[in-house]
Amino acid sequence: MQLYDYEREHLDRLRSGLAECAVLLKKNGSFPLNAPCKIAAYGGGVRGTVKGGSGSGEVNSRYFVNVEKGLEDAGFTITTKAWLDGYDKAYQQAGKEFHKEIKARARKKHTLALIEGMGAVMPAPEYELPLTYDAEAAIYVVSRISGEANDRRPVAGDVLLTASEIRDILALDKSFDKFMLVLNVGGVVDLTPVAQVSNVLVLSQLGTETGSALADILLGKSCPSGRLTTTWTGWEDYASIGDFGERDDTDYREGVYVGYRYFDSVGKKPLFPFGYGLGYTDFALSGQKFTMDGEIVTLWVNVANSGKYAGRETLQVYVSSPKGELDKPYQALVGFGKTGQLMPGEEETVEITFRLSELASYNSKREAYVLERGNYILRVGTSSADTEVCGILHLEETAETFRVSNLCSASGFEDWKPEKEPPEEELKDVPVWEVLSKDIPHRSAVYEADEEINDFAKKLTDEELARINIGTLKKGGIQSIIGNASDRVPGAAGESTSSLIEKGLPGMVMADGPAGLRLSPLYYRDKKKVHTFEPTVPASVLEYLPSTLARFLGRTPRVKRGADIQEQYTTAIPIGTAIAQSWNIDFARVCGEIVAEEMERFGVQLWLAPALNIHRNILCGRNFEYFSEDPLLSGKMAAAITRGVEERPGCGVTIKHFAANNQETNRYNNSSNVSERALREIYLKGFEICVREMQPAAVMTSYNLINGVHTAESRGLIQDILRREWGFEGIVMTDWITAGFILSFGAHYAPPHAGRVAAAGSDLFMPGSKKDYKEVLQALRTGVLTRKQLEISATRVQKMALRLTRRNGNEES
């Protein structure tokens, strides 16, 4: 296969880091293997390997290495071809039945099969296929896929293992000394029925070279060093305090007790805790110490490789904060660091820093972030369940760190908190550092301030200002719904208006794909339009359309003689969860750099990623796009990817979905009802970290409402928190709001109104239609929206467009 130099270079840069994204959950010393051998490869993931999620997560790479090909390319002989053929037949039959079920569900709900089926997960099928044992080693690969518009379900073949999977996994573990259960998944699978298996690897979904990465790990060419970013346990063990999957209103009653914050606070032990992971080798920690300079805390830990293989260790720092006016989770992550590759016997000292003010909790009665008086206990270890106390920071007096205002309407309920507190620890011989309140910086938010309006915006007509605010004035339709609405770059999600180029406003092209750019891989242009060589919509969508429409959209155009065929193959990087599982800021930055190089190559200005919503519930269909259940880790990974992209001139990211976008069920019209404290400490914090550290080019609001108000219409969220409190200087756009008559059918809440969205401070209503344009002008006439606000938005859009369309000193057309 012929690859361009950029493709080869990008794949090579990724390959060396993929094992860092894989998490070894259990080991017995039988891996890595000494050499390629005869291997019995079972499970739907051997051939049906998943490189990433569906929907906007799909990426069109030139090729993809599944597990079967990865093993064979590495020199393994697969002895189970007949079993794999049998599984293929069972899967195909199950697929036919599943499509019938989707269409029946759509009829019952009076909606389109397209909407019901988008992102829907077909459970892995049950099967009856005999096992064979003519091999030196064996693997069973469990694959699961999910995507936008549908959530996962706690049923066999999705979150739960099927009876067939359990039966065969246990039989193989009993029959082979060298057996590995491999999880090619984007989210949690309940491993309770197979907890006794000796070797378990969360391979995750690693993009183009997923199968090659597994072969490397099995042979020890690269060693797994990932750590979980979400708590893994049995389905029944997760908290059911808050709602999930409700149609109209989803109450986040659990408050700040999300993920490990819940498990640790109630003393419940999960199967595999947050931050957990093993390697082929072992490590010993020693010499923990810390110091303070003002409010900056610095810790050092010595890490020694005490095992037989090379590897990397991840250090995590947690703090237990004192309870006062506010209840507090048992502990929260405040920093982390990862060693370099250590050979057996080698050592390294890891340094981790954080600011004490970053530990402040939000007190909605005081309308301020507060550090309460008492002991802040520092814990260092390798997971949330494996730490040692290394010091205490004692704050004599309560200190406010940031005075703000409550800006979201009330949730309508009191947050849950644990009835019992964990038993007090006996802390002896622990160093204590006295902290003075005067050493903690204090500031207050200023919400009223003048905003820039440039001469360009002042000279525009009302109609021109409205046009800038509304994407490209397309008619909408299926391509806009799935994010394929660009004229300049085939397959890109959309673009800002190019109708005012002569007045000094170039258009910006935006491409989707949280795991790489999603573009049409092949196309050509004639005098009339662009022709692509793949269906204009993904295959996962085509199968739920009426047959005539599906044939039309799924057709392959005839190539005219002499056509100049262009290629846009892009690199599929690991999914967001996998990148975060590396706990490696440098690797995350590399992923951003790869995307940026391809943005420049294909003429894309804004990447609609990274996505950093919280893993609030393991059923969320888009968790694979997101990083973690922890906001600090999410924010740090998003900032690193942003750095990688935006260090290249002319390239910008769009962090999303702002905010509290934690389920796909009725995602266009569901209200996430959440307290101001939980919103700020859990669901906004990652965005805040990324904005403060990196000033990303753009922020995308989410489809959902927060406490009954659409995020895109929330001036408190967009203008006051994002711009005033955090100092965001970029542009704000909506998610792709299209075909409102379909998406709001039978909805409890009315869809967003483009005029109200503009009045809230959003700069771009995407992808834009004539209906949206008319709504902006109507809002302007009725006083809902001011011309001044449109001038402010137009100024921001022009500044960003000029910045992103000037590459190497030249402005793009």
Short mmCIF file of N, CA, C and O in Angstrom, two decimals, residues 120 168 329 362 462 496 607-608 621 661 673 682 687 708 728:
data_model
loop_
_atom_site.label_atom_id
_atom_site.label_comp_id
_atom_site.label_asym_id
_atom_site.label_seq_id
_atom_site.Cartn_x
_atom_site.Cartn_y
_atom_site.Cartn_z
N ALA A 120 -26.76 4.01 17.73
CA ALA A 120 -27.31 2.88 18.50
C ALA A 120 -26.33 1.72 18.53
O ALA A 120 -25.66 1.41 17.55
N ASP A 168 -16.72 -18.81 27.08
CA ASP A 168 -15.48 -19.06 26.34
C ASP A 168 -14.26 -18.43 27.01
O ASP A 168 -13.17 -19.00 27.00
N PRO A 329 -15.76 15.51 49.25
CA PRO A 329 -15.39 14.13 48.91
C PRO A 329 -14.15 13.71 49.70
O PRO A 329 -13.37 14.56 50.15
N TYR A 362 -16.71 25.45 45.87
CA TYR A 362 -17.62 26.57 45.61
C TYR A 362 -18.73 26.60 46.64
O TYR A 362 -19.47 25.63 46.83
N ASP A 462 -27.11 45.81 9.09
CA ASP A 462 -27.71 44.82 9.99
C ASP A 462 -27.73 43.44 9.34
O ASP A 462 -27.48 42.41 9.99
N SER A 496 -17.77 29.11 8.34
CA SER A 496 -18.38 30.43 8.55
C SER A 496 -18.54 31.09 7.18
O SER A 496 -17.98 30.65 6.18
N TRP A 607 -10.70 22.75 14.19
CA TRP A 607 -11.01 21.35 14.50
C TRP A 607 -12.08 21.35 15.59
O TRP A 607 -11.90 22.01 16.62
N LEU A 608 -13.18 20.65 15.38
CA LEU A 608 -14.27 20.62 16.35
C LEU A 608 -13.96 19.59 17.44
O LEU A 608 -14.66 18.59 17.60
N GLY A 621 -23.25 7.51 25.67
CA GLY A 621 -22.81 6.98 24.38
C GLY A 621 -21.56 7.63 23.83
O GLY A 621 -20.89 7.06 22.98
N ASN A 661 -22.94 18.07 29.21
CA ASN A 661 -23.46 17.22 28.12
C ASN A 661 -23.06 15.78 28.44
O ASN A 661 -22.04 15.30 27.99
N ASN A 673 -30.11 19.15 35.09
CA ASN A 673 -30.40 19.95 36.27
C ASN A 673 -29.34 19.68 37.32
O ASN A 673 -29.21 18.57 37.83
N ILE A 682 -17.25 20.27 39.02
CA ILE A 682 -17.11 19.03 38.23
C ILE A 682 -17.22 19.31 36.73
O ILE A 682 -16.35 18.94 35.95
N PHE A 687 -13.06 22.70 31.47
CA PHE A 687 -13.07 23.79 30.50
C PHE A 687 -12.27 24.98 31.03
O PHE A 687 -11.51 25.61 30.28
N GLY A 708 -33.06 24.15 32.72
CA GLY A 708 -34.15 24.70 31.92
C GLY A 708 -33.78 25.75 30.91
O GLY A 708 -34.66 26.27 30.22
N PHE A 728 -11.84 34.26 28.66
CA PHE A 728 -11.80 33.67 27.32
C PHE A 728 -11.86 34.76 26.26
O PHE A 728 -12.68 35.68 26.34
#
